[in-house]
Amino acid sequence: MKITLQRVNQAVRFEGVNSAGNTVIVEGSPEIGGEGQGMRPMELLLVSLASCSSMDVVSILKKMRQPLEDLRAEVEGQCATDQVPAVFTKIHLRFVLKGDLRPDRVEEAIRLSVDKYCSVGRMLDKTAEITYEWTMNDN
C-alpha cells in the first residue's frame, strides 16, 4: 500500500493519491492556514474507522444472508485536551441500517466488526474507548 501526498497551495492543503489514482483533499485547521477546502487528518481517521467497520458489517450481513438495503454510519470522536499530541480518547459509532434484518444478526455483525475485524479500530482502540449503537429502518 502506497500513498503520495502533494502540497497544492501555499498553506496547508494537500492532495493524497493512492496507487489507483484516487484522490482526497486534506487540509489543516484555520488556525494554521486551512481554508475549509478539505478534511482534516483527524477527521479522516474517523472516516477510516466508520468505513472500515461499515464494510465489515455489509460483508458479515451478506454472509448471514441478511437483506441489507442501506447503511449509514455516524461517528463522533473526543480528543484529549490536556496533552500533545491530542489523541482520540473516546469514539462512538452509530449505525443506521435499513432492510428486513434480524436484530440479533445485526448486533452480532456490528459487534464482530467493532470488537474483532476492523483493523482501523484495532489501531485506534490503543488510545480510545470505542463504543457503538445501532438502529434499524429509521427515516
PDB file of N, CA and C in Angstrom, residues 4-45:
ATOM      1  N   THR A   4       0.733   8.886  -1.978  1.00  0.00           N
ATOM      2  CA  THR A   4       1.567  10.059  -2.208  1.00  0.00           C
ATOM      3  C   THR A   4       0.783  11.284  -1.772  1.00  0.00           C
ATOM      4  N   LEU A   5       1.404  12.151  -1.003  1.00  0.00           N
ATOM      5  CA  LEU A   5       0.775  13.374  -0.535  1.00  0.00           C
ATOM      6  C   LEU A   5       1.528  14.553  -1.122  1.00  0.00           C
ATOM      7  N   GLN A   6       0.807  15.433  -1.840  1.00  0.00           N
ATOM      8  CA  GLN A   6       1.422  16.577  -2.505  1.00  0.00           C
ATOM      9  C   GLN A   6       0.778  17.866  -2.025  1.00  0.00           C
ATOM     10  N   ARG A   7       1.586  18.812  -1.637  1.00  0.00           N
ATOM     11  CA  ARG A   7       1.079  20.129  -1.256  1.00  0.00           C
ATOM     12  C   ARG A   7       0.524  20.817  -2.495  1.00  0.00           C
ATOM     13  N   VAL A   8      -0.686  21.413  -2.378  1.00  0.00           N
ATOM     14  CA  VAL A   8      -1.326  22.000  -3.562  1.00  0.00           C
ATOM     15  C   VAL A   8      -1.606  23.496  -3.431  1.00  0.00           C
ATOM     16  N   ASN A   9      -1.204  24.115  -2.334  1.00  0.00           N
ATOM     17  CA  ASN A   9      -1.300  25.569  -2.226  1.00  0.00           C
ATOM     18  C   ASN A   9      -0.117  26.059  -1.401  1.00  0.00           C
ATOM     19  N   GLN A  10      -0.116  27.342  -1.098  1.00  0.00           N
ATOM     20  CA  GLN A  10       0.992  27.887  -0.317  1.00  0.00           C
ATOM     21  C   GLN A  10       0.748  27.822   1.183  1.00  0.00           C
ATOM     22  N   ALA A  11      -0.298  27.124   1.581  1.00  0.00           N
ATOM     23  CA  ALA A  11      -0.612  26.995   3.004  1.00  0.00           C
ATOM     24  C   ALA A  11      -0.541  25.521   3.401  1.00  0.00           C
ATOM     25  N   VAL A  12      -1.655  24.962   3.874  1.00  0.00           N
ATOM     26  CA  VAL A  12      -1.650  23.605   4.414  1.00  0.00           C
ATOM     27  C   VAL A  12      -2.710  22.727   3.742  1.00  0.00           C
ATOM     28  N   ARG A  13      -2.841  22.837   2.428  1.00  0.00           N
ATOM     29  CA  ARG A  13      -3.749  21.972   1.669  1.00  0.00           C
ATOM     30  C   ARG A  13      -2.904  20.979   0.876  1.00  0.00           C
ATOM     31  N   PHE A  14      -3.305  19.713   0.957  1.00  0.00           N
ATOM     32  CA  PHE A  14      -2.590  18.638   0.297  1.00  0.00           C
ATOM     33  C   PHE A  14      -3.570  17.762  -0.469  1.00  0.00           C
ATOM     34  N   GLU A  15      -3.058  17.078  -1.478  1.00  0.00           N
ATOM     35  CA  GLU A  15      -3.843  16.079  -2.180  1.00  0.00           C
ATOM     36  C   GLU A  15      -3.157  14.736  -1.988  1.00  0.00           C
ATOM     37  N   GLY A  16      -3.914  13.793  -1.453  1.00  0.00           N
ATOM     38  CA  GLY A  16      -3.419  12.434  -1.300  1.00  0.00           C
ATOM     39  C   GLY A  16      -3.871  11.604  -2.483  1.00  0.00           C
ATOM     40  N   VAL A  17      -2.968  10.793  -3.029  1.00  0.00           N
ATOM     41  CA  VAL A  17      -3.278   9.961  -4.190  1.00  0.00           C
ATOM     42  C   VAL A  17      -2.831   8.534  -3.897  1.00  0.00           C
ATOM     43  N   ASN A  18      -3.733   7.579  -4.145  1.00  0.00           N
ATOM     44  CA  ASN A  18      -3.339   6.181  -3.974  1.00  0.00           C
ATOM     45  C   ASN A  18      -2.834   5.612  -5.291  1.00  0.00           C
ATOM     46  N   SER A  19      -2.418   4.356  -5.282  1.00  0.00           N
ATOM     47  CA  SER A  19      -1.822   3.748  -6.477  1.00  0.00           C
ATOM     48  C   SER A  19      -2.816   3.592  -7.617  1.00  0.00           C
ATOM     49  N   ALA A  20      -4.129   3.642  -7.327  1.00  0.00           N
ATOM     50  CA  ALA A  20      -5.154   3.560  -8.379  1.00  0.00           C
ATOM     51  C   ALA A  20      -5.509   4.937  -8.930  1.00  0.00           C
ATOM     52  N   GLY A  21      -4.919   5.991  -8.372  1.00  0.00           N
ATOM     53  CA  GLY A  21      -5.191   7.338  -8.845  1.00  0.00           C
ATOM     54  C   GLY A  21      -6.348   8.035  -8.151  1.00  0.00           C
ATOM     55  N   ASN A  22      -6.920   7.421  -7.135  1.00  0.00           N
ATOM     56  CA  ASN A  22      -7.993   8.066  -6.380  1.00  0.00           C
ATOM     57  C   ASN A  22      -7.399   9.136  -5.475  1.00  0.00           C
ATOM     58  N   THR A  23      -8.165  10.227  -5.290  1.00  0.00           N
ATOM     59  CA  THR A  23      -7.623  11.355  -4.549  1.00  0.00           C
ATOM     60  C   THR A  23      -8.509  11.768  -3.375  1.00  0.00           C
ATOM     61  N   VAL A  24      -7.887  12.451  -2.440  1.00  0.00           N
ATOM     62  CA  VAL A  24      -8.586  13.063  -1.317  1.00  0.00           C
ATOM     63  C   VAL A  24      -7.846  14.362  -0.982  1.00  0.00           C
ATOM     64  N   ILE A  25      -8.623  15.398  -0.680  1.00  0.00           N
ATOM     65  CA  ILE A  25      -8.030  16.666  -0.265  1.00  0.00           C
ATOM     66  C   ILE A  25      -7.994  16.707   1.256  1.00  0.00           C
ATOM     67  N   VAL A  26      -6.817  17.026   1.770  1.00  0.00           N
ATOM     68  CA  VAL A  26      -6.592  17.112   3.211  1.00  0.00           C
ATOM     69  C   VAL A  26      -6.112  18.526   3.506  1.00  0.00           C
ATOM     70  N   GLU A  27      -6.641  19.097   4.580  1.00  0.00           N
ATOM     71  CA  GLU A  27      -6.252  20.462   4.902  1.00  0.00           C
ATOM     72  C   GLU A  27      -6.177  20.653   6.408  1.00  0.00           C
ATOM     73  N   GLY A  28      -5.309  21.533   6.826  1.00  0.00           N
ATOM     74  CA  GLY A  28      -5.170  21.837   8.237  1.00  0.00           C
ATOM     75  C   GLY A  28      -6.275  22.750   8.729  1.00  0.00           C
ATOM     76  N   SER A  29      -6.273  22.986  10.021  1.00  0.00           N
ATOM     77  CA  SER A  29      -7.280  23.843  10.648  1.00  0.00           C
ATOM     78  C   SER A  29      -7.067  25.300  10.231  1.00  0.00           C
ATOM     79  N   PRO A  30      -8.099  26.125  10.394  1.00  0.00           N
ATOM     80  CA  PRO A  30      -7.938  27.553  10.087  1.00  0.00           C
ATOM     81  C   PRO A  30      -6.830  28.215  10.911  1.00  0.00           C
ATOM     82  N   GLU A  31      -6.587  27.716  12.113  1.00  0.00           N
ATOM     83  CA  GLU A  31      -5.553  28.297  12.975  1.00  0.00           C
ATOM     84  C   GLU A  31      -4.160  28.207  12.356  1.00  0.00           C
ATOM     85  N   ILE A  32      -3.952  27.242  11.454  1.00  0.00           N
ATOM     86  CA  ILE A  32      -2.632  27.111  10.830  1.00  0.00           C
ATOM     87  C   ILE A  32      -2.671  27.395   9.331  1.00  0.00           C
ATOM     88  N   GLY A  33      -3.773  28.005   8.861  1.00  0.00           N
ATOM     89  CA  GLY A  33      -3.844  28.415   7.464  1.00  0.00           C
ATOM     90  C   GLY A  33      -4.825  27.660   6.599  1.00  0.00           C
ATOM     91  N   GLY A  34      -5.575  26.725   7.170  1.00  0.00           N
ATOM     92  CA  GLY A  34      -6.569  25.997   6.393  1.00  0.00           C
ATOM     93  C   GLY A  34      -7.725  26.890   5.977  1.00  0.00           C
ATOM     94  N   GLU A  35      -8.321  26.574   4.837  1.00  0.00           N
ATOM     95  CA  GLU A  35      -9.408  27.385   4.283  1.00  0.00           C
ATOM     96  C   GLU A  35     -10.710  26.605   4.152  1.00  0.00           C
ATOM     97  N   GLY A  36     -10.806  25.455   4.797  1.00  0.00           N
ATOM     98  CA  GLY A  36     -12.042  24.684   4.751  1.00  0.00           C
ATOM     99  C   GLY A  36     -12.307  23.984   3.436  1.00  0.00           C
ATOM    100  N   GLN A  37     -11.253  23.662   2.685  1.00  0.00           N
ATOM    101  CA  GLN A  37     -11.414  23.019   1.386  1.00  0.00           C
ATOM    102  C   GLN A  37     -11.157  21.518   1.411  1.00  0.00           C
ATOM    103  N   GLY A  38     -10.820  20.984   2.557  1.00  0.00           N
ATOM    104  CA  GLY A  38     -10.548  19.549   2.649  1.00  0.00           C
ATOM    105  C   GLY A  38     -10.808  19.052   4.059  1.00  0.00           C
ATOM    106  N   MET A  39     -10.735  17.757   4.201  1.00  0.00           N
ATOM    107  CA  MET A  39     -10.907  17.154   5.526  1.00  0.00           C
ATOM    108  C   MET A  39      -9.602  17.266   6.299  1.00  0.00           C
ATOM    109  N   ARG A  40      -9.741  17.395   7.603  1.00  0.00           N
ATOM    110  CA  ARG A  40      -8.566  17.446   8.455  1.00  0.00           C
ATOM    111  C   ARG A  40      -8.112  16.020   8.766  1.00  0.00           C
ATOM    112  N   PRO A  41      -6.837  15.828   9.081  1.00  0.00           N
ATOM    113  CA  PRO A  41      -6.320  14.475   9.298  1.00  0.00           C
ATOM    114  C   PRO A  41      -7.077  13.665  10.344  1.00  0.00           C
ATOM    115  N   MET A  42      -7.470  14.275  11.453  1.00  0.00           N
ATOM    116  CA  MET A  42      -8.193  13.532  12.484  1.00  0.00           C
ATOM    117  C   MET A  42      -9.599  13.159  12.007  1.00  0.00           C
ATOM    118  N   GLU A  43     -10.203  14.003  11.180  1.00  0.00           N
ATOM    119  CA  GLU A  43     -11.497  13.657  10.579  1.00  0.00           C
ATOM    120  C   GLU A  43     -11.349  12.441   9.675  1.00  0.00           C
ATOM    121  N   LEU A  44     -10.249  12.403   8.938  1.00  0.00           N
ATOM    122  CA  LEU A  44     -10.012  11.249   8.064  1.00  0.00           C
ATOM    123  C   LEU A  44      -9.867   9.958   8.863  1.00  0.00           C
ATOM    124  N   LEU A  45      -9.310  10.037  10.058  1.00  0.00           N
ATOM    125  CA  LEU A  45      -9.234   8.846  10.908  1.00  0.00           C
ATOM    126  C   LEU A  45     -10.630   8.344  11.264  1.00  0.00           C
TER     127      LEU A  45
END
